[in-house]
C-alpha atoms as a printed R data frame, in Angstrom:
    type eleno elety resid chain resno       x       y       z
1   ATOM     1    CA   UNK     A     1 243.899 -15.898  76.080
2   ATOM     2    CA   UNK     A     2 245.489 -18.298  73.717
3   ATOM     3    CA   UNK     A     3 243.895 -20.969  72.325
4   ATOM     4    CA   UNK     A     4 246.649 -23.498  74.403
5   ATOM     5    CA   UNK     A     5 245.836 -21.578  77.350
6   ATOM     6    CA   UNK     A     6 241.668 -22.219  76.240
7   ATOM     7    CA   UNK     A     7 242.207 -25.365  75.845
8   ATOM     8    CA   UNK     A     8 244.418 -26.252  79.418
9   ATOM     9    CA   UNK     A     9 241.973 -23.398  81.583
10  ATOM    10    CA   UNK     A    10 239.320 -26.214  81.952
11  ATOM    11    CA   UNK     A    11 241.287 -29.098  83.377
12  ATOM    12    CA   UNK     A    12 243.394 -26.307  85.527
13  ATOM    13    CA   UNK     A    13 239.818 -25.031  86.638
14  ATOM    14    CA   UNK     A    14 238.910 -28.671  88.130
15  ATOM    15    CA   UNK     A    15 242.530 -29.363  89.136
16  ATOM    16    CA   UNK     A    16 242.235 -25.953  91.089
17  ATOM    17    CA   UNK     A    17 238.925 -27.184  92.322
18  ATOM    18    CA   UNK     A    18 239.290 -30.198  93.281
19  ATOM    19    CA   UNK     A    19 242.562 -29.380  95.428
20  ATOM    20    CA   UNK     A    20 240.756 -26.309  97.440
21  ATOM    21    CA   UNK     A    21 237.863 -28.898  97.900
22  ATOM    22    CA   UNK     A    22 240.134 -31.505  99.564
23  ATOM    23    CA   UNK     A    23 241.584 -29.221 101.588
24  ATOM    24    CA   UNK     A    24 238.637 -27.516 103.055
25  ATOM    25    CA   UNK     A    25 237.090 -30.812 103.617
26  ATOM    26    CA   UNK     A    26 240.742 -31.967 105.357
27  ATOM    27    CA   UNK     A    27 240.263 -28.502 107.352
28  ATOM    28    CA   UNK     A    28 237.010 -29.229 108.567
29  ATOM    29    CA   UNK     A    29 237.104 -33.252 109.949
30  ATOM    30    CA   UNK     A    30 240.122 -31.883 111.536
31  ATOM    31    CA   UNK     A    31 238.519 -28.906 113.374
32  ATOM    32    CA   UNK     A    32 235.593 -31.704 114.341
33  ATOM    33    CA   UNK     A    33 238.393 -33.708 115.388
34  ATOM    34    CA   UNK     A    34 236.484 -36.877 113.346
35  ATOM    35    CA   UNK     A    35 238.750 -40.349 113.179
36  ATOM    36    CA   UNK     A    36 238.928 -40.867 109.923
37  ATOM    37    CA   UNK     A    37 239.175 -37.542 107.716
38  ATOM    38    CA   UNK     A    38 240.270 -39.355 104.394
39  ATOM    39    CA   UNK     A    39 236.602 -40.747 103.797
40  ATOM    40    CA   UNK     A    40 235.349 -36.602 103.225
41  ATOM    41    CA   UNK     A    41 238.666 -35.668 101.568
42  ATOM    42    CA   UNK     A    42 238.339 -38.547  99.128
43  ATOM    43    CA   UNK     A    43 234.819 -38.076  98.694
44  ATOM    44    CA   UNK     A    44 235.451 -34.278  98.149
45  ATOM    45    CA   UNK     A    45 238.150 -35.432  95.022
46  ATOM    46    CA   UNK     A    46 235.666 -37.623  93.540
47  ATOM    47    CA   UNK     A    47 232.929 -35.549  93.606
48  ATOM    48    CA   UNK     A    48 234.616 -31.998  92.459
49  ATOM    49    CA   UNK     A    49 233.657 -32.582  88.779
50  ATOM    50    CA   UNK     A    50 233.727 -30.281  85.492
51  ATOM    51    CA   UNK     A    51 230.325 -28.938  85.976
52  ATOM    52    CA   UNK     A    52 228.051 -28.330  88.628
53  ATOM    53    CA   UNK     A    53 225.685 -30.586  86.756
54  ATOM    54    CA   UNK     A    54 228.373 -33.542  86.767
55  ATOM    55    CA   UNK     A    55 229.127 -32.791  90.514
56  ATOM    56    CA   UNK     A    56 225.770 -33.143  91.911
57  ATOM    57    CA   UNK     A    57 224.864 -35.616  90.027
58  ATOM    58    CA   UNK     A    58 228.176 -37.611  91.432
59  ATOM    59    CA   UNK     A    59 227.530 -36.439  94.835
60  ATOM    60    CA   UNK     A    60 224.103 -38.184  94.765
61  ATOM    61    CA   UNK     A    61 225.344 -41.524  94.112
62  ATOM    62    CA   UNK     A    62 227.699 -40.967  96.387
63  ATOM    63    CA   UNK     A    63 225.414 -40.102  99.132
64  ATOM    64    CA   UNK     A    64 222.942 -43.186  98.092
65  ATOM    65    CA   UNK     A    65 225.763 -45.778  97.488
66  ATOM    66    CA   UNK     A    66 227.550 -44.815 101.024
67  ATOM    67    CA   UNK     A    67 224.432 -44.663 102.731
68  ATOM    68    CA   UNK     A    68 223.298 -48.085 101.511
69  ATOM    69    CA   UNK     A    69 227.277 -48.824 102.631
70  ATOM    70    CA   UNK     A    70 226.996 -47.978 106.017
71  ATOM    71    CA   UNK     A    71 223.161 -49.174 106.310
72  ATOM    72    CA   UNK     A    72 224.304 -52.594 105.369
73  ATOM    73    CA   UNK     A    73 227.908 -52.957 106.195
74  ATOM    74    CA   UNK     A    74 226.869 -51.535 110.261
75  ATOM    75    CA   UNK     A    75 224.210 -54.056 109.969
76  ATOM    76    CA   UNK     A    76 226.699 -56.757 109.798
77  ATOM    77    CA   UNK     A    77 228.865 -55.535 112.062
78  ATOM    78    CA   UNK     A    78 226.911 -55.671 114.547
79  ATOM    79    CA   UNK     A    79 225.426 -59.093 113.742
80  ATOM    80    CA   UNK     A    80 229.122 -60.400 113.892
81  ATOM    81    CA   UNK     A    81 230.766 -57.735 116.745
82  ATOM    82    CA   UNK     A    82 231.033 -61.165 119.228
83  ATOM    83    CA   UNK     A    83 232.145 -63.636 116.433
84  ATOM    84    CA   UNK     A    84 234.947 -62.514 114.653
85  ATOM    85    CA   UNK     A    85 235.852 -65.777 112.753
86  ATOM    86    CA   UNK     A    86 232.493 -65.009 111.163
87  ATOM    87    CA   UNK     A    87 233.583 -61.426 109.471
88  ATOM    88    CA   UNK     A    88 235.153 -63.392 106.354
89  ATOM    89    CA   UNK     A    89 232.082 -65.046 105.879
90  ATOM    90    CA   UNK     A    90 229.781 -61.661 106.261
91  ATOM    91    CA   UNK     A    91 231.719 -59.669 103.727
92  ATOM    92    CA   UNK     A    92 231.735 -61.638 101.205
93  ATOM    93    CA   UNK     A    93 227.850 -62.560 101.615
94  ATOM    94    CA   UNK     A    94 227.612 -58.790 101.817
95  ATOM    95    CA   UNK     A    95 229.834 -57.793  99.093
96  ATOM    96    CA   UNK     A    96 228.033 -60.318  96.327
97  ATOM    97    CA   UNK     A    97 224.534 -58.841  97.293
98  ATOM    98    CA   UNK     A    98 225.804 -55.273  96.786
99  ATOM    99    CA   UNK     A    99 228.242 -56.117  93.872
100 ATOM   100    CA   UNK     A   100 225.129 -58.162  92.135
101 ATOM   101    CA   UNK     A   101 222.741 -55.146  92.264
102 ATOM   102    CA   UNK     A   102 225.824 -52.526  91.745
103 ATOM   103    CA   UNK     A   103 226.355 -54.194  88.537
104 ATOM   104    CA   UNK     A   104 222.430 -52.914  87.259
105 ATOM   105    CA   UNK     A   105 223.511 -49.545  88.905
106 ATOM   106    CA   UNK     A   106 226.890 -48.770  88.528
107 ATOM   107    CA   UNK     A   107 225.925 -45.659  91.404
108 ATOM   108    CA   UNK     A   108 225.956 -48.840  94.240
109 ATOM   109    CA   UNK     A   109 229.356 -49.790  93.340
110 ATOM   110    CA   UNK     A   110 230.884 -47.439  95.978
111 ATOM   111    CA   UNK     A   111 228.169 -49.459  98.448
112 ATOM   112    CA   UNK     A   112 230.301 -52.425  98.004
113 ATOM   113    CA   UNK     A   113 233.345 -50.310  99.731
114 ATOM   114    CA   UNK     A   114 231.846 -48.825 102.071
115 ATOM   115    CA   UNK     A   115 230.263 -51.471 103.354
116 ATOM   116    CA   UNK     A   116 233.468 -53.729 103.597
117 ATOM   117    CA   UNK     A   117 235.563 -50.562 105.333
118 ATOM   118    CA   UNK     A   118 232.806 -50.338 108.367
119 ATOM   119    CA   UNK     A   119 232.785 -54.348 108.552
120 ATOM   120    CA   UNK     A   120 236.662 -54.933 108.703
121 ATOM   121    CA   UNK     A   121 236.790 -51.565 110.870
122 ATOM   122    CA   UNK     A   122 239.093 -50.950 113.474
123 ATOM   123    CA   UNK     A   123 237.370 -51.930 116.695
124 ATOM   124    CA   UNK     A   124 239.590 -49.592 118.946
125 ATOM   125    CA   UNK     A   125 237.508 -46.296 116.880
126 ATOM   126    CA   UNK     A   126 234.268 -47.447 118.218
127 ATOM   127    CA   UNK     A   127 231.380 -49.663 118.252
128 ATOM   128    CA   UNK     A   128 229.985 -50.596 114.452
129 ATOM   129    CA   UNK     A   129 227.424 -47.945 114.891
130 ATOM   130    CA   UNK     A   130 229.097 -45.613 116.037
131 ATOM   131    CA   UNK     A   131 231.752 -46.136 113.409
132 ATOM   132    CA   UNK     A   132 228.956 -46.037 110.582
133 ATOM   133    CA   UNK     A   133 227.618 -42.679 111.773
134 ATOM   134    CA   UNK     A   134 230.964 -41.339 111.850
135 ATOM   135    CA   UNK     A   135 231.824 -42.316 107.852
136 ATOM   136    CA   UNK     A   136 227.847 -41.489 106.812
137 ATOM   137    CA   UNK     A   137 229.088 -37.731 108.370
138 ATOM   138    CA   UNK     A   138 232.286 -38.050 106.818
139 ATOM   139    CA   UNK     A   139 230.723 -38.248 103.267
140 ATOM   140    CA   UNK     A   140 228.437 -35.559 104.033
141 ATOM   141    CA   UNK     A   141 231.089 -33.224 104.601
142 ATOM   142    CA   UNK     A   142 232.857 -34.139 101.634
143 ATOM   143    CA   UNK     A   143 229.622 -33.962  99.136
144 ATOM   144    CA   UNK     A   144 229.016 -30.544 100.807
145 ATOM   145    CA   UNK     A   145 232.347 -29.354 100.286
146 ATOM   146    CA   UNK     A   146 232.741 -30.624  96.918
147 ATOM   147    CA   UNK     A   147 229.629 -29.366  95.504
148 ATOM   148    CA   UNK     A   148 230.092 -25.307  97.871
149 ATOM   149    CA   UNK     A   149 233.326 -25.354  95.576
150 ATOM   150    CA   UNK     A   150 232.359 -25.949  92.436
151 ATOM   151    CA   UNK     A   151 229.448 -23.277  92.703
152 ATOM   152    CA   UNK     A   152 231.784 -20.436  94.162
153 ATOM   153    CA   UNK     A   153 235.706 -21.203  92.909
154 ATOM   154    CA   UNK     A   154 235.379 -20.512  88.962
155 ATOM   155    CA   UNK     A   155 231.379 -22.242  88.617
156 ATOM   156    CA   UNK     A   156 231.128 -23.933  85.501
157 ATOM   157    CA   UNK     A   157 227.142 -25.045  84.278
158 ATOM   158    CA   UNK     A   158 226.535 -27.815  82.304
159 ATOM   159    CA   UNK     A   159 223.948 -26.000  80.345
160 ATOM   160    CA   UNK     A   160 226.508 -23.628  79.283
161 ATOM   161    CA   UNK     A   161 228.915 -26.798  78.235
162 ATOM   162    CA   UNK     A   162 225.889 -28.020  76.309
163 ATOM   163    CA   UNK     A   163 225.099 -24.876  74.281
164 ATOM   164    CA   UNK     A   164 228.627 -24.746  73.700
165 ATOM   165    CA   UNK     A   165 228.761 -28.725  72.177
166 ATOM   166    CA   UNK     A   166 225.606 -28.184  70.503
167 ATOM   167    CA   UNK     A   167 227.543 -25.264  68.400
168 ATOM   168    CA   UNK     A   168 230.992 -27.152  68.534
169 ATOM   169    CA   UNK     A   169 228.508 -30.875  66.709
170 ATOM   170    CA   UNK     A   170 226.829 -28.770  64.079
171 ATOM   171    CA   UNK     A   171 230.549 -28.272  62.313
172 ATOM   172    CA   UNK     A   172 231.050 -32.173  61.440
173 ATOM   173    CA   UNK     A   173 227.812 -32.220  60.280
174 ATOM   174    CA   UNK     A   174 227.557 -29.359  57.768
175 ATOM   175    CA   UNK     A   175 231.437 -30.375  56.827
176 ATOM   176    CA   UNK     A   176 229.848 -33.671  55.672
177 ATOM   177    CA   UNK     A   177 226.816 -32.500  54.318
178 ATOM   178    CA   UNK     A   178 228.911 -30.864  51.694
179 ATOM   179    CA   UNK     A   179 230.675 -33.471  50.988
180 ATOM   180    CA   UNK     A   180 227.667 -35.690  50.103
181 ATOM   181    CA   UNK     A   181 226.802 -33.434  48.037
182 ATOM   182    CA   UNK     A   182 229.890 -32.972  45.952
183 ATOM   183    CA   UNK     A   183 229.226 -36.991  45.918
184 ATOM   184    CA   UNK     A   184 226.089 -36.377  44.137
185 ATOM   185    CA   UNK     A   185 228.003 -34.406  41.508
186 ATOM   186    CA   UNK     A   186 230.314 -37.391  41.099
187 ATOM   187    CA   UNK     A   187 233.203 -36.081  43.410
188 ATOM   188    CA   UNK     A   188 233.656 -39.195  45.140
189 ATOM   189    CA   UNK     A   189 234.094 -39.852  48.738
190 ATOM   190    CA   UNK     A   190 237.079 -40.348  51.041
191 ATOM   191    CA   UNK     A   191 235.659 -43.346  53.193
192 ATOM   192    CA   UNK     A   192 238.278 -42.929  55.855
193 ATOM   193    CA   UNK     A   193 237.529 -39.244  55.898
194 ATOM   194    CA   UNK     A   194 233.849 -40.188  56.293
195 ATOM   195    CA   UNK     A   195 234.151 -42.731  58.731
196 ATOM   196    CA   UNK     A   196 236.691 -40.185  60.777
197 ATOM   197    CA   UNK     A   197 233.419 -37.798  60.430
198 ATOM   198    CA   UNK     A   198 231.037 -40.068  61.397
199 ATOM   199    CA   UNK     A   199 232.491 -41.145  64.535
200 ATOM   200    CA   UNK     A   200 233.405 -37.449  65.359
201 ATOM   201    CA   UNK     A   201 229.335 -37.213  64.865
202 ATOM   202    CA   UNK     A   202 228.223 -39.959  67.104
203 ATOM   203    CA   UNK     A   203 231.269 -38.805  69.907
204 ATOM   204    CA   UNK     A   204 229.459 -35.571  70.108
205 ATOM   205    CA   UNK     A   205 225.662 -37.119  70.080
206 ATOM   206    CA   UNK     A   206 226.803 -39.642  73.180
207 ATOM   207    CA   UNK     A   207 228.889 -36.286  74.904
208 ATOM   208    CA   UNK     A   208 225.697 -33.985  74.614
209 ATOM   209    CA   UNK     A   209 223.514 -36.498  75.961
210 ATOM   210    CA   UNK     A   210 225.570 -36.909  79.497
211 ATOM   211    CA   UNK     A   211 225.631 -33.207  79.206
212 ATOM   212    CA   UNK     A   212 222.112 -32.951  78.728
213 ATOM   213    CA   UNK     A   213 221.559 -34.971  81.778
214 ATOM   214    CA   UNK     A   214 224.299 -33.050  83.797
215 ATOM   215    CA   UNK     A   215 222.064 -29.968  82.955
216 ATOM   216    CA   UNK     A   216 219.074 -31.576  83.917
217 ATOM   217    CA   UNK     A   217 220.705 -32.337  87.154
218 ATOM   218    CA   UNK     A   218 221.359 -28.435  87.572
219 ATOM   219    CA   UNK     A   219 217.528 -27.496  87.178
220 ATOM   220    CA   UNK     A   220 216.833 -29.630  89.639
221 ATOM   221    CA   UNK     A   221 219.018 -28.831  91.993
222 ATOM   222    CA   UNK     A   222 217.369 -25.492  91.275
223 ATOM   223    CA   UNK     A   223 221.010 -23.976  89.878
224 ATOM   224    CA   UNK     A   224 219.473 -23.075  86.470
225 ATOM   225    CA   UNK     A   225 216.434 -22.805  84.870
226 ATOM   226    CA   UNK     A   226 216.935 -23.647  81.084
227 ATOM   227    CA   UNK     A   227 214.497 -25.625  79.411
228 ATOM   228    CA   UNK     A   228 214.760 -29.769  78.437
229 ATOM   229    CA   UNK     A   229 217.780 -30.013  76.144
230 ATOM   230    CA   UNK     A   230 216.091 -33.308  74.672
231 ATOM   231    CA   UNK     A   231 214.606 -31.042  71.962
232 ATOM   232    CA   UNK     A   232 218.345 -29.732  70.996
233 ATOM   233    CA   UNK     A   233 219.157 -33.211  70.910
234 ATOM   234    CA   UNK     A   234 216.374 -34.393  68.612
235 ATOM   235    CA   UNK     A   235 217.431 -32.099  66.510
236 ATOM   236    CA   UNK     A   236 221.007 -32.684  66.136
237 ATOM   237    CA   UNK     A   237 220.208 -36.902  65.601
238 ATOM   238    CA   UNK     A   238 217.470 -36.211  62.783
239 ATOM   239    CA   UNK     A   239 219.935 -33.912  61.040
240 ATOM   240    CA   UNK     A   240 221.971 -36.865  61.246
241 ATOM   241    CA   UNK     A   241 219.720 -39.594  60.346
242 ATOM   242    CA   UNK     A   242 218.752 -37.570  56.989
243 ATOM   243    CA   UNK     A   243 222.699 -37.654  56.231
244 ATOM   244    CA   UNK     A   244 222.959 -40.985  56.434
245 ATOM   245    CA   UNK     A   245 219.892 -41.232  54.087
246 ATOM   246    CA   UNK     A   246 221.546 -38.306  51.455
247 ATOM   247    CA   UNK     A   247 224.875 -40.569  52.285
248 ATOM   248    CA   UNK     A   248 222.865 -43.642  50.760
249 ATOM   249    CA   UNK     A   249 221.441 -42.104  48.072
250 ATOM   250    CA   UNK     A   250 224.707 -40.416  46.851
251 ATOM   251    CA   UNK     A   251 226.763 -43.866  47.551
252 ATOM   252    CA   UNK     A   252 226.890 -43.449  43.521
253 ATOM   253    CA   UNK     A   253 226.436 -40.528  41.674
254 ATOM   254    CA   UNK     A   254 223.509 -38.913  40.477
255 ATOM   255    CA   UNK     A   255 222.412 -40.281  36.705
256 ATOM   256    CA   UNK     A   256 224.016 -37.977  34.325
257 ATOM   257    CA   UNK     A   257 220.812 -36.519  32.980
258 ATOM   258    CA   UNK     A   258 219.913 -35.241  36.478
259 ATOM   259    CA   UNK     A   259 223.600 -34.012  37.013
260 ATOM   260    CA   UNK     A   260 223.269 -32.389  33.615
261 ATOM   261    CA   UNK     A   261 220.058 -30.304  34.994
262 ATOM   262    CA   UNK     A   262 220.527 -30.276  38.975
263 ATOM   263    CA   UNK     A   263 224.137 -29.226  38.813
264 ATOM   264    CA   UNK     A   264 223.854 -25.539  39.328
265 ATOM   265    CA   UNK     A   265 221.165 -25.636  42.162
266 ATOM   266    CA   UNK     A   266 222.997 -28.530  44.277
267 ATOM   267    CA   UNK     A   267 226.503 -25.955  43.667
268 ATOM   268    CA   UNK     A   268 223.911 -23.050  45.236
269 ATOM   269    CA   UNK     A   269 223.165 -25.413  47.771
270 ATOM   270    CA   UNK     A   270 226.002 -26.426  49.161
271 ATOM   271    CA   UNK     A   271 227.230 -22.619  49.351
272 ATOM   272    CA   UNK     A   272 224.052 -21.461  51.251
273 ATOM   273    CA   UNK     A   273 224.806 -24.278  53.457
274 ATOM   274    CA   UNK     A   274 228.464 -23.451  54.224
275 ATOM   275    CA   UNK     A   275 226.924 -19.326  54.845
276 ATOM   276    CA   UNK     A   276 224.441 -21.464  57.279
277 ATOM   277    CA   UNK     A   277 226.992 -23.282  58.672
278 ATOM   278    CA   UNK     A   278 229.253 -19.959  59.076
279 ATOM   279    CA   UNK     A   279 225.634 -18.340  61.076
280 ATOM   280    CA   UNK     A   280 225.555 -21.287  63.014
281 ATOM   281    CA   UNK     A   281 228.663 -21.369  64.354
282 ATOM   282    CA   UNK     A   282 230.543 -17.937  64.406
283 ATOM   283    CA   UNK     A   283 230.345 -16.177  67.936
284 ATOM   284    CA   UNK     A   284 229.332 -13.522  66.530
285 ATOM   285    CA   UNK     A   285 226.481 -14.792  65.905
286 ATOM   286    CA   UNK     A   286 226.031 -17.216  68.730
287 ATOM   287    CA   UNK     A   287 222.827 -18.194  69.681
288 ATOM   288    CA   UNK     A   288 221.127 -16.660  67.006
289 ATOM   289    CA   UNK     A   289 218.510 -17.259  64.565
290 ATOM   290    CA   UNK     A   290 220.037 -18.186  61.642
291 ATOM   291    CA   UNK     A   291 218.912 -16.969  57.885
292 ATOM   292    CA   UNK     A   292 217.758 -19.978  55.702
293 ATOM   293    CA   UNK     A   293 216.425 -17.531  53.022
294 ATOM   294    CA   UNK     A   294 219.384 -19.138  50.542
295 ATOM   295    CA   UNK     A   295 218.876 -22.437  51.834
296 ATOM   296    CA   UNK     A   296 215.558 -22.512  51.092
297 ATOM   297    CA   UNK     A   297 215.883 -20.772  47.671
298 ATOM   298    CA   UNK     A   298 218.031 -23.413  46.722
299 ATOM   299    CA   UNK     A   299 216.242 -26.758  48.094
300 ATOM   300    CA   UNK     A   300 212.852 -25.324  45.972
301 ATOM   301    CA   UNK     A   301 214.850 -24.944  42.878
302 ATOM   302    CA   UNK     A   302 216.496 -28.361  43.133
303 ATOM   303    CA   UNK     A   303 212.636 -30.174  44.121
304 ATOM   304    CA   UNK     A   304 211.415 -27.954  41.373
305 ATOM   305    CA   UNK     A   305 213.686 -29.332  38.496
306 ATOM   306    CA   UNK     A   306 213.321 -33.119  39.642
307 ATOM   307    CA   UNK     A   307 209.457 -32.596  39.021
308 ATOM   308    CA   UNK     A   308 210.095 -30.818  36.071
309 ATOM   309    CA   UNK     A   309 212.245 -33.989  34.644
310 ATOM   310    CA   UNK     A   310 209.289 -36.284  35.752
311 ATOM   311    CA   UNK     A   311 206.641 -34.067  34.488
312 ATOM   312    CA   UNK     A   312 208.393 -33.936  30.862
313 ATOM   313    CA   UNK     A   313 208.929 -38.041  30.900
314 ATOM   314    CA   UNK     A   314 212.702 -37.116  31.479
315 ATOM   315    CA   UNK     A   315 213.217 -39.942  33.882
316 ATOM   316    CA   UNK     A   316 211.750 -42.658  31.788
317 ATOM   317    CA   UNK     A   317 215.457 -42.820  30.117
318 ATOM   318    CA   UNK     A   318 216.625 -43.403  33.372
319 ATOM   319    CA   UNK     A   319 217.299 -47.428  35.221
320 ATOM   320    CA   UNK     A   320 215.571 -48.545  38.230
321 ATOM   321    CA   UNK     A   321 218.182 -48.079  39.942
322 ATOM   322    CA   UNK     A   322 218.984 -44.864  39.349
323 ATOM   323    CA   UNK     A   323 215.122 -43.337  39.529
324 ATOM   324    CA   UNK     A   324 215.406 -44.819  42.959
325 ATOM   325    CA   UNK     A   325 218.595 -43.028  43.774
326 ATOM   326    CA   UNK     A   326 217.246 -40.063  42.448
327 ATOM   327    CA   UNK     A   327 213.660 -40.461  44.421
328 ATOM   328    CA   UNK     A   328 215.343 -40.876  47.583
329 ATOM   329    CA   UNK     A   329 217.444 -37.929  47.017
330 ATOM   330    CA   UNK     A   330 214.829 -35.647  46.349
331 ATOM   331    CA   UNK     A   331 212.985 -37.145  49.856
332 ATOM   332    CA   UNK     A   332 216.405 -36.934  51.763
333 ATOM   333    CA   UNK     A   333 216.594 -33.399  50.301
334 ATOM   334    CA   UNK     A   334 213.031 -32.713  52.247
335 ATOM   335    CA   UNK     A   335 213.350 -33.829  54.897
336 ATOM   336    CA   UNK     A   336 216.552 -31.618  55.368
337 ATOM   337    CA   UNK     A   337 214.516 -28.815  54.852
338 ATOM   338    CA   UNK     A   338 212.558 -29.512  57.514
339 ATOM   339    CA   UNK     A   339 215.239 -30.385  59.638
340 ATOM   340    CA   UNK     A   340 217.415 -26.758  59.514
341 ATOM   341    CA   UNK     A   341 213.796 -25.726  59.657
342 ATOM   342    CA   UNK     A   342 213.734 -26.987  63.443
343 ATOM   343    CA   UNK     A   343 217.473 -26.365  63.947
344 ATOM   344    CA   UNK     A   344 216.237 -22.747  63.039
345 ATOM   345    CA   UNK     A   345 213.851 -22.452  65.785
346 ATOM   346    CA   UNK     A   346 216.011 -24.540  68.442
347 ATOM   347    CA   UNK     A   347 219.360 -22.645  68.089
348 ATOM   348    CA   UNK     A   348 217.656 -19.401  70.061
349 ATOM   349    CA   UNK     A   349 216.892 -21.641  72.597
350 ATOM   350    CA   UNK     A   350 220.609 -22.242  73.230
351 ATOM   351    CA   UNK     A   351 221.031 -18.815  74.899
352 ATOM   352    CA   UNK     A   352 218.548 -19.903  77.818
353 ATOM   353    CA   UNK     A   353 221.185 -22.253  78.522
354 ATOM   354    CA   UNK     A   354 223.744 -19.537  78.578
355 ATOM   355    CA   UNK     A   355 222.288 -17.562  80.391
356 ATOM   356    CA   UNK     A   356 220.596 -16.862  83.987
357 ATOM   357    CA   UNK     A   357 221.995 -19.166  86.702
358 ATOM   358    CA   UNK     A   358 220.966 -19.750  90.104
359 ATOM   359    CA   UNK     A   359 216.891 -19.140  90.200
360 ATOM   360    CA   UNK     A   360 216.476 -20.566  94.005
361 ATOM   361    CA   UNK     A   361 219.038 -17.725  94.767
362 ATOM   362    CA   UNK     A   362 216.972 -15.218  92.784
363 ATOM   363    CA   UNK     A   363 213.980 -16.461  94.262
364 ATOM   364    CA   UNK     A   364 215.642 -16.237  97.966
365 ATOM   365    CA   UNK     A   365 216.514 -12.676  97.132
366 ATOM   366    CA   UNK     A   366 212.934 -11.961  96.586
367 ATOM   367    CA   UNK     A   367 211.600 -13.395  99.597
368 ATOM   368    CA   UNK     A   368 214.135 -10.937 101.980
369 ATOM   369    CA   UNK     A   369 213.088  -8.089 100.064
């Protein structure tokens, strides 16, 4: 497959999806012979999302906002079925209460429609109630629907999508790691290049943590069983919290006398880090714990050398300024260690979300045997 056709299979997936969804849903109100098919073929649209995660998720605020909908909007309709010069006055007290609480919980917004479709409903397709049952059915159908489809007609998981951007992240983040440090050395930075980084960075931290909760959704819904991805997610932001303090410390570079002695081991560095970064994300080695033998080598000899210079009075020739640049370059530097340290033991933990799907159908399986 070419890496056009890798790129277009995902949105052809959901477009293929999403149109077998709406027409099974069409299929079925029509075989029930229900008034109003559009509300489960629309509903069956919205809900068809890229994951199963994202779907379910959808498909419960769908099911709470329409419910709420039809609770509210039949209630008024039947308060006002003999006085119809009232109904202007009952939607609009009816869409401000829903709209007002919609806007603290964006799931209620559909609420708002639903209740002002079974209050301005046709009277000649039934009473209110009647009317309210039908659409509350309707939207059933269509979650159903949506949510049968994305699990049988080319399933995509979230948690897969998540191990996935976890891998996909950690590139920006070594890329920029090595350029700090070439800033240390007194290669200076590109700022647009760095701000063009940085917001790749925080992109991928907001995307992985609506994927994180689309996975959630999935164990819940008993469709996987991988663990919390908050840990992955810890990770990934205190990797990127210690750049911004290397980025700080490096705004100038390091005093020449350090330069002079740290040179070779921040050079070592940075290529153990690009071999890391290669571990990290090659699919060959996907998933798998990654060797920070060089890594570590070269951190020691750098933290080694700075006491060295402070132990000999090396520093003393140094400004304030720059034995604070240098002090919070060595901390930075530590608390990077620590960091690949726990990106170490959290990258094996990407394959759980890889890997085994469907544990209630497992678990069924069990039970018949």
């Amino acid at each position: 497959m070419t890496s056009l056709s890798t790129r277009a299979w995902p949105r052809l997936r959901q477009a293929i999806q999403t149109t077998i969804a709406a027409c099974a849903a069409y299929f079925i109100v029509e075989a029930f012979g229900l008034s109003q098919g559009f509300w489960a073929v629309m509903t069956a649209i919205l809900v068809t999302q890229a994951n199963v995660g994202a779907s379910l998720g959808l498909a419960f605020d769908r099911l709470v906002g329409s419910l709420v909908g039809v609770l509210v909007g039949g209630a008024v309709a039947v308060a006002l079925a003999d006085a119809h010069e009232l109904r202007f006055a009952g939607l609009a007290v009816t869409v401000l209460v829903l709209a007002f609480f919609a806007a603290k919980r964006p799931a209620l917004r559909i609420a708002s429609v639903t209740a002002a479709i079974v209050i301005l409903g046709d009277p000649a397709l039934g009473p209110p109630i009647a009317s309210a049952e039908n659409r509350m059915i309707e939207v059933a159908i269509g979650t159903i629907v949506a949510i049968t489809t994305t699990l049988i007609v080319f399933p995509s998981r979230a948690g897969l999508a998540f191990a996935q951007h976890v891998t996909r992240t950690l590139q920006p983040l070594f890329q920029l790691l090595d350029e700090i440090l070439a800033a240390a050395l007194g290669t200076p930075l590109d700022a647009n290049a760095v701000s063009e980084q940085a917001a790749r960075v925080r992109t991928a931290l907001a995307t992985g943590d609506t994927l994180a909760k689309e996975a959630r959704l999935e164990v819940a819904g008993y469709i996987a069983d991988s663990p919390d991805p908050d840990a992955e997610l810890r990770t990934l932001r205190r990797l990127w919290h210690t750049q911004i303090m290397l980025m700080r410390s490096t705004s100038l570079p390091l005093p020449k006398p350090a330069i002079d002695k740290l040179a070779p081991q921040i050079e070592a560095l940075r290529d153990a880090l690009k071999g890391l970064a290669q571990q990290l994300t090659s699919p060959a080695s996907a998933y798998a714990a990654p060797d920070l033998s060089a890594t570590e080598t070269a951190l020691a000899a750098i933290e080694h050398d700075i006491e060295e210079m402070r132990a000999r009075g090396e520093m003393r020739v140094l400004t304030m300024d720059e034995a604070i640049r240098l002090m919070a370059f060595d901390f930075a530097l530590g608390q990077l260690r620590l960091n690949l340290r726990d990106l170490a033991e959290r990258i094996p933990e990407l394959s759980a979300f890889a890997g085994s799907t469907y544990p209630l159908w497992r678990r069924l399986k069990s039970l018949w045997r």
